[in-house]
XYZ file of C-alpha atoms in Angstrom:
710
model
C -5.211 7.487 3.704
C -2.135 5.465 4.536
C -0.954 6.391 8.051
C 2.574 6.281 9.338
C 2.694 2.531 9.672
C 6.241 1.334 10.144
C 5.580 0.189 13.694
C 1.915 -0.831 13.571
C 2.431 -4.595 13.560
C 4.668 -4.199 16.563
C 1.583 -3.460 18.672
C 0.003 -6.651 17.335
C 2.648 -8.896 18.853
C 0.008 -10.587 20.991
C -0.527 -13.269 18.398
C 0.628 -12.093 15.042
C 4.259 -11.102 15.185
C 7.573 -12.511 16.208
C 9.129 -9.739 18.230
C 11.209 -8.968 21.281
C 9.492 -7.722 24.416
C 8.810 -4.043 24.918
C 12.325 -2.874 25.692
C 13.803 -4.006 22.397
C 11.147 -2.433 20.216
C 12.765 0.996 19.941
C 12.147 3.577 17.319
C 15.092 5.675 16.216
C 14.637 9.300 15.209
C 18.295 9.954 14.557
C 19.198 10.542 10.917
C 19.839 7.332 9.011
C 23.381 6.520 8.033
C 24.149 6.862 4.366
C 24.280 3.653 2.324
C 27.862 2.666 1.903
C 29.558 3.121 -1.424
C 31.801 0.650 -3.182
C 34.529 0.992 -5.744
C 33.296 -2.264 -7.179
C 30.894 -1.109 -9.889
C 27.801 -3.000 -10.978
C 26.004 -3.001 -14.286
C 24.349 0.308 -14.857
C 25.501 1.697 -11.506
C 28.814 3.499 -11.694
C 30.723 2.887 -8.527
C 27.686 1.834 -6.515
C 27.717 -1.457 -4.716
C 24.018 -1.953 -5.119
C 23.168 -0.531 -1.730
C 22.546 3.087 -2.503
C 19.351 2.675 -4.454
C 15.830 3.562 -3.564
C 14.702 3.269 0.006
C 13.920 -0.223 1.181
C 10.980 0.695 3.403
C 8.642 -0.831 0.851
C 10.030 -4.268 1.545
C 8.150 -7.380 2.459
C 6.583 -6.168 5.685
C 5.071 -8.794 7.882
C 6.942 -11.656 6.237
C 8.794 -14.207 8.265
C 12.404 -13.471 9.001
C 13.497 -16.943 7.924
C 13.274 -15.797 4.321
C 12.732 -19.148 2.744
C 15.605 -20.827 4.565
C 15.093 -24.257 5.986
C 15.094 -24.140 9.772
C 13.563 -25.799 12.779
C 10.307 -24.272 13.879
C 11.121 -24.352 17.601
C 13.045 -21.030 17.696
C 10.195 -19.350 15.833
C 7.590 -20.836 18.156
C 9.648 -19.948 21.213
C 10.054 -16.326 20.199
C 6.372 -16.009 19.312
C 5.509 -17.459 22.713
C 7.749 -14.918 24.448
C 5.883 -12.134 22.662
C 2.545 -13.586 23.729
C 3.729 -14.054 27.315
C 4.713 -10.376 27.377
C 1.288 -9.457 26.047
C -0.448 -11.584 28.671
C 1.298 -10.067 31.657
C 0.751 -6.544 30.354
C -2.951 -7.333 30.022
C -2.987 -8.620 33.601
C -1.316 -5.453 34.862
C -3.720 -3.183 33.023
C -6.755 -5.122 34.227
C -5.432 -4.853 37.786
C -5.100 -1.083 37.454
C -8.641 -0.877 36.125
C -9.892 -3.004 39.022
C -8.202 -0.643 41.474
C -10.141 2.252 39.967
C -13.457 0.538 40.740
C -15.100 -0.784 43.874
C -17.229 -3.787 44.696
C -19.103 -5.388 41.834
C -17.758 -2.842 39.347
C -14.262 -4.257 39.780
C -15.347 -7.853 39.239
C -15.199 -7.855 35.389
C -11.601 -6.677 35.542
C -10.689 -9.378 38.041
C -12.258 -11.949 35.721
C -10.079 -10.558 32.953
C -7.012 -10.957 35.147
C -7.941 -14.585 35.823
C -8.523 -15.230 32.127
C -5.108 -13.913 31.140
C -3.442 -15.691 34.052
C -4.883 -18.968 32.767
C -3.682 -18.093 29.285
C -0.252 -17.325 30.700
C -0.167 -20.793 32.227
C -0.970 -22.341 28.854
C 1.764 -20.318 27.183
C 4.228 -21.321 29.878
C 3.435 -24.975 29.270
C 3.869 -24.569 25.522
C 7.198 -22.793 26.061
C 8.519 -25.428 28.457
C 7.481 -28.212 26.095
C 9.809 -26.829 23.418
C 12.808 -27.902 25.485
C 16.112 -26.175 26.158
C 16.470 -22.546 25.119
C 19.398 -21.961 22.734
C 22.088 -19.505 23.732
C 20.908 -16.839 21.288
C 17.489 -16.715 22.986
C 18.663 -17.003 26.574
C 19.013 -13.278 27.253
C 15.623 -12.526 25.747
C 14.006 -15.244 27.846
C 15.553 -13.794 30.999
C 14.352 -10.307 30.023
C 10.769 -11.536 29.806
C 11.157 -13.297 33.167
C 12.251 -9.968 34.675
C 9.182 -8.173 33.337
C 6.976 -10.932 34.738
C 8.631 -10.402 38.109
C 7.929 -6.691 37.884
C 4.241 -7.303 37.120
C 3.854 -9.817 39.947
C 5.533 -7.479 42.438
C 3.231 -4.623 41.498
C 0.185 -6.866 41.909
C 1.402 -7.798 45.385
C 2.538 -4.388 46.636
C 0.960 -1.512 44.722
C -2.620 -2.689 44.326
C -5.472 -1.678 46.612
C -6.175 -5.375 47.174
C -2.886 -7.299 47.064
C -4.479 -10.341 48.703
C -7.132 -10.369 45.987
C -4.410 -10.338 43.358
C -2.294 -13.010 45.009
C -3.641 -16.024 43.109
C -3.075 -14.299 39.778
C 0.349 -13.050 40.881
C 1.296 -16.598 41.857
C 0.512 -17.804 38.330
C 2.615 -14.970 36.958
C 5.513 -16.064 39.154
C 5.077 -19.664 37.978
C 5.702 -18.471 34.432
C 8.532 -16.235 35.675
C 10.339 -19.144 37.340
C 9.863 -21.372 34.295
C 11.349 -18.758 31.967
C 14.192 -17.891 34.318
C 15.145 -21.574 34.480
C 14.849 -21.947 30.734
C 17.041 -18.898 30.204
C 19.878 -20.573 32.051
C 21.552 -20.170 35.403
C 20.103 -20.014 38.912
C 16.859 -18.290 39.875
C 17.680 -14.778 41.181
C 16.890 -14.059 44.805
C 14.510 -11.219 44.001
C 12.313 -13.557 41.932
C 12.166 -16.102 44.736
C 11.305 -13.258 47.112
C 8.403 -12.187 44.879
C 7.045 -15.711 44.657
C 7.299 -16.169 48.419
C 5.153 -13.057 48.922
C 2.554 -14.420 46.505
C 2.485 -17.722 48.376
C 2.059 -15.984 51.726
C -0.833 -13.858 50.479
C -2.594 -16.940 49.115
C -2.427 -18.501 52.584
C 0.394 -20.935 51.844
C 2.507 -19.805 54.792
C 4.765 -22.863 55.027
C 5.489 -22.780 51.304
C 6.221 -19.051 51.569
C 8.719 -19.664 54.369
C 10.446 -22.357 52.334
C 10.574 -20.175 49.224
C 11.896 -17.194 51.188
C 14.606 -19.383 52.702
C 15.666 -20.238 49.153
C 15.734 -16.511 48.375
C 18.001 -15.860 51.356
C 20.330 -18.657 50.260
C 20.519 -17.270 46.721
C 21.019 -13.659 47.836
C 24.256 -11.709 47.812
C 25.436 -10.165 51.052
C 23.973 -6.729 50.343
C 20.409 -8.014 50.106
C 20.596 -10.945 52.532
C 19.679 -8.882 55.585
C 16.432 -7.575 54.123
C 15.407 -10.981 52.845
C 16.100 -12.471 56.273
C 13.801 -9.864 57.839
C 11.121 -10.878 55.363
C 11.659 -14.536 56.245
C 11.299 -13.770 59.945
C 8.025 -11.951 59.279
C 6.609 -14.927 57.394
C 7.564 -17.229 60.257
C 5.654 -14.914 62.627
C 2.677 -15.009 60.284
C 3.096 -11.330 59.341
C 3.152 -9.703 55.917
C 6.414 -7.725 55.700
C 6.633 -4.220 54.348
C 7.425 -4.088 50.637
C 11.093 -3.212 50.194
C 11.262 -2.444 46.485
C 10.067 0.789 44.896
C 9.772 2.645 41.627
C 11.643 5.857 42.331
C 12.647 6.444 38.722
C 9.112 6.623 37.370
C 8.609 10.279 38.300
C 11.866 11.186 36.577
C 10.773 9.290 33.465
C 7.440 11.108 33.476
C 9.267 14.425 33.770
C 11.430 13.552 30.765
C 8.371 12.592 28.781
C 6.781 15.949 29.604
C 9.925 17.771 28.483
C 9.912 15.849 25.207
C 6.253 16.712 24.668
C 7.008 20.396 25.324
C 9.840 20.387 22.777
C 7.586 18.836 20.164
C 4.862 21.346 20.936
C 7.334 24.122 20.197
C 8.347 22.333 17.000
C 4.740 22.149 15.847
C 4.282 25.854 16.494
C 7.343 26.684 14.407
C 6.126 24.293 11.704
C 2.878 26.245 11.513
C 4.827 29.494 11.292
C 6.976 27.968 8.572
C 3.923 27.048 6.530
C 2.381 30.507 6.929
C 5.519 32.588 6.351
C 5.117 35.351 3.811
C 8.821 35.849 3.109
C 11.748 33.527 2.477
C 13.627 35.008 5.420
C 10.756 34.353 7.815
C 10.335 30.842 6.462
C 14.028 30.094 6.892
C 13.945 31.389 10.464
C 10.892 29.247 11.294
C 12.470 26.195 9.680
C 15.642 26.599 11.716
C 13.648 27.005 14.929
C 11.540 23.944 14.134
C 14.597 21.798 13.438
C 16.232 22.999 16.642
C 13.169 21.987 18.658
C 13.061 18.560 17.022
C 16.768 18.118 17.723
C 16.144 19.018 21.369
C 13.402 16.373 21.568
C 15.755 13.827 20.049
C 18.462 14.670 22.578
C 16.005 14.279 25.441
C 14.896 10.909 24.132
C 18.460 9.703 23.672
C 19.236 10.823 27.220
C 16.217 8.903 28.480
C 17.322 5.811 26.632
C 20.874 6.146 27.956
C 19.558 6.322 31.512
C 17.486 3.198 30.931
C 20.519 1.320 29.643
C 22.586 2.513 32.596
C 19.872 1.387 34.996
C 19.815 -2.026 33.394
C 23.592 -2.367 33.633
C 23.494 -1.372 37.278
C 20.731 -3.882 37.826
C 22.971 -6.668 36.626
C 26.047 -5.459 38.497
C 24.608 -4.701 41.928
C 22.664 -6.803 44.383
C 19.862 -5.330 46.476
C 20.424 -1.819 45.147
C 20.111 -3.230 41.666
C 16.741 -4.708 42.511
C 15.166 -1.278 42.641
C 17.080 -0.321 39.518
C 15.724 -3.297 37.618
C 12.144 -2.458 38.431
C 12.826 1.190 37.735
C 14.476 0.365 34.424
C 11.398 -1.436 33.207
C 9.128 1.439 34.189
C 11.503 4.080 32.848
C 11.922 2.173 29.612
C 8.170 1.984 29.157
C 7.935 5.746 29.577
C 10.807 6.302 27.160
C 9.262 4.057 24.530
C 5.931 5.816 24.887
C 7.624 9.180 24.515
C 9.517 7.997 21.454
C 6.390 6.670 19.804
C 4.533 9.909 20.484
C 7.526 11.814 19.156
C 7.534 9.727 16.011
C 3.845 10.462 15.556
C 4.358 14.167 16.231
C 7.357 14.431 13.928
C 5.323 12.734 11.216
C 2.670 15.387 11.697
C 5.324 18.014 11.129
C 7.202 16.425 8.240
C 4.558 14.287 6.570
C 1.103 15.491 7.610
C -0.494 13.715 4.665
C 0.493 10.354 6.145
C -0.345 11.077 9.776
C -2.688 8.612 11.440
C -5.038 10.542 13.693
C -7.175 8.981 16.379
C -5.624 6.563 18.807
C -1.867 6.931 19.385
C 0.173 3.784 18.881
C 2.452 3.699 21.901
C 4.243 0.443 21.246
C 2.903 -1.298 24.321
C 3.096 -5.089 24.267
C -0.581 -5.845 24.111
C -3.187 -6.639 21.546
C -4.393 -3.308 20.263
C -7.462 -3.202 18.050
C -6.516 0.308 16.975
C -3.138 -0.931 15.778
C -4.935 -3.731 13.947
C -7.174 -1.134 12.319
C -4.255 0.891 11.008
C -2.496 -2.236 9.782
C -5.598 -3.244 7.800
C -6.030 0.338 6.603
C -2.445 0.351 5.343
C -3.203 -2.584 3.053
C -6.471 -1.025 1.893
C -4.635 2.183 1.022
C -2.002 0.354 -1.013
C -4.726 -1.524 -2.900
C -6.149 1.863 -3.912
C -2.913 3.646 -4.797
C -0.855 0.989 -6.580
C 1.072 2.717 -9.404
C -0.181 -0.008 -11.760
C -3.882 0.813 -11.970
C -4.611 -2.729 -13.149
C -3.503 -3.991 -9.739
C -5.819 -1.737 -7.771
C -8.653 -3.511 -5.968
C -11.187 -0.926 -4.734
C -13.822 -3.534 -3.845
C -11.387 -5.381 -1.591
C -10.089 -2.095 -0.189
C -13.618 -0.958 0.666
C -14.279 -4.169 2.576
C -11.017 -3.812 4.500
C -11.557 -0.126 5.276
C -14.987 -0.899 6.726
C -13.457 -3.571 8.957
C -10.740 -1.106 10.018
C -13.346 1.408 11.168
C -15.087 -1.287 13.215
C -11.767 -2.185 14.806
C -11.206 1.431 15.808
C -14.660 1.429 17.394
C -13.358 -1.332 19.688
C -10.323 0.736 20.640
C -9.462 3.134 23.401
C -11.421 6.088 21.989
C -14.554 4.684 20.309
C -16.119 8.130 20.086
C -13.235 9.443 17.988
C -13.656 9.230 14.224
C -10.398 8.829 12.376
C -9.730 11.002 9.355
C -7.157 8.627 7.878
C -9.566 5.697 7.846
C -12.405 7.745 6.395
C -10.091 9.097 3.705
C -9.242 5.533 2.665
C -12.876 4.459 2.495
C -13.833 7.578 0.543
C -11.169 6.805 -2.046
C -12.483 3.253 -2.402
C -15.998 4.574 -2.924
C -14.798 7.027 -5.564
C -12.927 4.338 -7.492
C -16.069 2.184 -7.424
C -18.027 4.992 -9.066
C -19.886 6.035 -5.916
C -18.869 9.680 -6.235
C -21.540 11.292 -4.050
C -20.858 8.905 -1.169
C -17.126 9.568 -1.512
C -17.656 13.327 -1.371
C -19.888 13.075 1.695
C -17.420 10.873 3.549
C -14.445 13.039 2.564
C -16.187 16.046 4.088
C -16.551 14.098 7.333
C -12.854 13.229 7.191
C -12.024 16.922 6.909
C -14.171 17.674 9.956
C -12.494 14.875 11.911
C -9.001 16.126 11.058
C -9.469 19.188 13.223
C -7.067 21.123 11.021
C -4.187 19.042 12.366
C -0.809 20.230 11.037
C -1.658 20.573 7.368
C -3.658 17.365 7.106
C -6.846 19.312 6.502
C -5.303 20.919 3.424
C -4.520 17.584 1.838
C -7.940 16.160 2.603
C -9.516 19.295 1.151
C -7.464 18.937 -2.037
C -8.667 15.347 -2.334
C -12.258 16.515 -1.912
C -11.781 19.087 -4.675
C -10.557 16.337 -7.001
C -13.608 14.188 -6.235
C -15.943 17.108 -6.902
C -14.315 17.537 -10.315
C -14.676 13.819 -10.971
C -10.907 13.364 -10.924
C -8.661 10.952 -9.049
C -6.365 12.646 -6.497
C -2.788 13.217 -7.617
C -0.324 10.377 -7.034
C 2.120 10.768 -4.152
C 5.752 9.805 -4.062
C 5.432 7.444 -1.095
C 2.721 5.450 -2.882
C 5.014 4.502 -5.754
C 6.688 1.580 -3.963
C 3.940 -0.659 -2.546
C 4.689 -3.863 -0.678
C 4.494 -7.094 -2.717
C 1.130 -8.863 -2.730
C 2.535 -11.753 -0.689
C 3.716 -9.323 1.993
C 0.242 -7.793 2.144
C -1.262 -11.268 2.425
C 1.097 -12.154 5.271
C 0.282 -8.953 7.122
C -3.475 -9.458 6.745
C -3.196 -13.080 7.817
C -1.295 -11.979 10.923
C -4.065 -9.549 11.835
C -6.812 -12.096 11.138
C -4.952 -14.679 13.215
C -4.729 -12.298 16.162
C -8.433 -11.483 15.875
C -9.315 -15.180 15.803
C -7.350 -15.507 19.026
C -9.496 -12.754 20.535
C -12.757 -14.175 19.116
C -13.433 -10.706 17.712
C -16.430 -10.422 15.351
C -15.700 -13.579 13.335
C -17.710 -12.410 10.317
C -15.499 -9.311 10.119
C -12.366 -11.382 10.677
C -13.471 -13.544 7.745
C -13.339 -10.491 5.493
C -9.697 -9.938 6.421
C -8.878 -13.618 5.926
C -10.627 -13.634 2.543
C -8.590 -10.600 1.482
C -5.400 -12.383 2.555
C -6.347 -15.325 0.342
C -6.997 -13.081 -2.655
C -3.553 -11.512 -2.301
C -1.717 -14.730 -1.415
C -2.217 -16.374 -4.791
C -0.352 -19.665 -4.685
C 2.420 -18.410 -2.409
C 3.563 -20.056 0.802
C 1.311 -17.912 2.983
C -1.810 -19.329 1.298
C -1.941 -22.505 3.390
C -1.712 -20.445 6.572
C -4.368 -18.017 5.386
C -6.680 -20.959 4.660
C -6.185 -22.296 8.188
C -6.871 -18.854 9.668
C -10.004 -18.498 7.574
C -11.245 -21.933 8.647
C -10.956 -20.977 12.312
C -12.771 -17.694 11.759
C -15.531 -19.523 9.875
C -15.923 -21.993 12.736
C -16.192 -19.132 15.229
C -18.893 -17.625 13.023
C -20.911 -20.829 13.280
C -20.123 -21.942 9.723
C -18.932 -25.441 10.539
C -19.181 -26.907 7.019
C -17.325 -23.911 5.592
C -14.611 -24.327 8.229
C -14.199 -28.024 7.425
C -14.008 -27.408 3.677
C -11.476 -24.593 4.110
C -9.283 -26.591 6.494
C -9.215 -29.428 3.960
C -7.912 -26.936 1.397
C -5.189 -25.906 3.857
C -4.178 -29.538 4.291
C -4.160 -30.100 0.528
C -1.911 -27.057 0.084
C 0.795 -28.571 2.308
C 3.821 -30.053 0.612
C 6.203 -32.778 1.684
C 8.218 -30.299 3.729
C 5.151 -29.264 5.725
C 4.698 -32.460 7.738
C 4.472 -30.736 11.125
C 2.238 -28.004 9.783
C -0.016 -30.534 8.082
C -0.347 -32.405 11.362
C -1.538 -29.203 13.053
C -4.070 -28.603 10.296
C -5.331 -32.181 10.502
C -5.802 -31.806 14.252
C -7.801 -28.627 13.647
C -9.930 -30.423 11.062
C -10.650 -33.248 13.498
C -11.771 -30.689 16.077
C -14.056 -28.962 13.576
C -15.647 -32.275 12.617
C -16.373 -32.931 16.306
C -17.827 -29.451 16.657
C -14.967 -28.364 18.919
C -12.644 -25.369 18.869
C -9.070 -26.573 18.161
C -6.752 -26.531 21.149
C -4.109 -23.870 20.640
C -1.694 -21.708 22.574
C -4.220 -18.897 22.333
C -7.903 -19.255 21.733
C -7.665 -19.998 18.067
C -4.129 -20.604 16.871
C -0.900 -22.488 17.114
C 2.139 -20.377 17.705
C 3.986 -21.752 14.704
C 1.151 -20.696 12.428
C 1.317 -17.145 13.690
C 4.649 -16.615 11.983
C 5.118 -19.321 9.351
C 8.522 -20.191 8.036
C 8.849 -21.001 4.361
C 8.948 -24.736 3.618
C 12.396 -26.275 3.772
C 12.104 -28.231 0.542
C 11.009 -25.399 -1.736
C 13.371 -24.771 -4.650
C 14.819 -21.234 -4.423
C 13.445 -18.848 -6.995
C 16.007 -17.808 -9.580
C 17.013 -14.132 -9.339
C 18.419 -12.120 -12.205
C 21.454 -9.954 -11.453
C 19.266 -6.855 -11.499
C 16.664 -8.350 -9.162
C 19.340 -9.483 -6.731
C 20.989 -6.056 -6.738
C 17.677 -4.342 -6.061
C 16.905 -6.725 -3.189
C 20.348 -5.997 -1.742
C 19.796 -2.243 -1.972
C 16.502 -2.419 -0.156
C 17.766 -4.805 2.511
C 20.886 -2.731 3.228
C 18.971 0.544 3.401
C 16.694 -0.952 6.037
C 19.647 -1.410 8.403
C 21.622 1.827 8.142
C 20.140 3.520 11.220
C 22.480 4.080 14.129
C 20.536 1.434 16.048
C 18.631 -0.749 13.583
C 15.702 -2.656 15.072
C 14.909 -6.342 14.839
C 11.826 -5.432 12.844
C 14.028 -3.771 10.221
C 16.422 -6.727 10.220
C 13.562 -9.180 9.787
C 12.337 -7.247 6.758
C 15.871 -7.086 5.389
C 16.417 -10.807 5.812
C 13.124 -11.508 4.066
C 14.516 -9.605 1.071
C 18.146 -10.680 0.981
C 17.815 -14.350 2.008
C 15.986 -15.571 -1.111
C 18.088 -13.282 -3.315
C 21.377 -14.757 -2.059
C 20.053 -18.257 -2.630
C 18.568 -17.485 -6.026
C 21.274 -15.462 -7.766
C 24.109 -17.043 -9.752
C 26.965 -18.189 -7.491
C 29.516 -16.299 -9.585
C 27.615 -12.999 -9.598
C 30.075 -10.260 -8.714
C 27.745 -8.682 -6.145
C 27.112 -11.885 -4.215
C 29.843 -11.219 -1.589
C 28.203 -7.879 -0.763
C 24.834 -9.627 -0.588
C 26.245 -12.154 1.868
C 27.609 -9.265 3.915
C 24.123 -7.716 3.982
C 22.649 -11.041 5.033
C 25.209 -11.327 7.826
C 24.271 -7.889 9.162
C 20.586 -8.835 9.308
C 21.384 -12.082 11.087
C 23.601 -10.355 13.652
C 20.931 -7.754 14.471
C 18.483 -10.622 14.995
C 20.812 -12.166 17.573
C 22.022 -14.966 15.296
C 25.721 -14.368 15.820
C 26.985 -17.753 14.594
C 24.980 -17.527 11.380
C 26.143 -13.944 10.840
C 29.769 -15.008 11.209
C 29.209 -17.873 8.765
C 27.683 -15.509 6.198
C 30.564 -13.052 6.551
C 33.122 -15.847 6.171
C 31.358 -16.962 3.005
C 31.504 -13.382 1.723
C 35.259 -13.369 2.308
C 35.725 -16.796 0.757
C 33.967 -15.766 -2.447
C 35.190 -12.196 -2.884
C 38.777 -12.858 -3.975
C 41.982 -11.219 -2.779
C 41.614 -8.203 -5.061
C 38.038 -7.399 -4.072
C 37.823 -3.704 -3.035
C 35.657 -4.518 -0.008
C 37.684 -7.412 1.330
C 39.108 -5.325 4.153
C 35.622 -4.126 5.062
C 34.391 -7.714 5.204
C 37.353 -8.686 7.401
C 36.659 -5.820 9.811
C 32.989 -6.734 9.913
C 33.830 -10.350 10.701
C 36.121 -9.246 13.517
C 33.329 -7.095 14.952
C 30.860 -9.976 14.866
C 33.337 -12.261 16.607
C 33.673 -9.631 19.344
C 29.891 -9.411 19.596
C 29.554 -5.866 18.238
C 27.643 -4.500 15.266
C 29.855 -2.339 13.026
C 28.457 0.970 11.779
C 26.967 1.021 8.292
C 29.688 2.447 6.082
């Protein structure tokens, strides 16, 4: 079964995605805006501007947002590093919490984990610094990550049972914090210097702590100077001062989350009543009550988000008072995101029970999540089994992937929980391979595991009935628009790459990498998939296999892949010496984690119809009230090649450029968005019916605002 999967790769940002830190990865449950209409007709579409076609959610998920454009790799590497830095400090924080729950020797494994991730964080910091100056469009993001590092370090130093025991790790966190804050531009804020001074003091470096705290006092505004001076005086006396920053908003955030959960519980109850209603009147009443409860949950979530934004704004505007707000904003935001993700899952159980992923909730936390990896792999397996073109179904490959997915879940947060969605996928693979009895037995287990959850049991039971009759289950509407094979290959390669970085069961990781190669064909992702597979093979002790595969990766590089080829050659040299290649994480270079298409590749030619369809899908991805960067990345992967490949005089090209500009703006690439919009205006002509719209959009971009989707 294919679970609700729109946000699965988000949880894999440890090593496989290019994504903003936690706060920017919002889901949006508000109704999507309608695709805008145009008076400029296109062939076969009366009055439609090519944007109101079928939903674009089936776009090239997991593909790089550069969309075949030539670009420097540094911005990609830098953003991937920021994602990994976020993952590292979250892992440190969680390990610290686990250590606090144990005593003596039982806490030692968690402290070792903290040290491991602190060392990794230092490596990432070095890689980030080596990339040089941060461009303006990444400055704010870099500062955001520095703030979250500060929050983690402060918690290690003030909220732990053993702050002195955490001090060495916290100091490494503050090293990365300072490096990112400097890279982001401007002076180092006083509160960060204050945090680092505390870490220094607790590690025994009293003189260094005094010096650092003096710098904090100098950098402080008047409102916070007095407190920081008191802290400085304490250090000079050799005393640890009382912590002066708190997390007062956390309880409020938890209360909001509970209220959201209650509203969704009511919605589920009304959904059950709706399904069991015996009359139309009763059904209508239950439907109205359900929708009201969902609307209430949405309002609560929007209120939570608004409070987070307000806290952040206050944090920037105010001095010492803002310091508490900043810490609170991070904590509140985390609670809001978790509530949103749970709401998304719960709403899916109400509206689309057949696609609900049971088992381990995906909360959107910035950490490597084997459960999220499992559902990402399962998504591909499901699409390989349900492709509308039966000749493109690959049940043998799907079976291999579904087995790996179940092993990944066993590594997750609830290893005792069997997941109905994963078993449903594997049962379907078995049935398509002619192993009917095994499929029936496994489907029965899936039904048991579903627990009768919100209608899911009914669908699984219907599937079982089809198997018992020797029939394939009926096709479903959402399975009619699968992702392209290259997108599947990219997604699988991302997962395999992350698993290589974790040294997780290399033989199982090899299965994912092999599947990526099968689906990649001769596309750009193939060279990256070969490199990933080589590293997994080396981890599995198959040195000769690793060497042979890495040589294939090198051979697949073109003239435009000079830097990439150099990385591959370095990996090959390491394999030949019997050494693991040096990488930003244990098993990968950052650039490889999110490859950009080669600069010298000739753009593929697009027919008018293909270009229009790509435009429809890309535009529909960005019509939410607050479109995410994930959606914009997918949109850019669709529209970028189409704009480059369609005829320059195609009448829809101005609208396509407008779509491209929107994606770029959402991704923080303001200058490129403005350039795209200007090109749209330059090519549309004075009598174009959307010229005024393009002009208004350009004006919005120049002001730094995203216009609503019309």
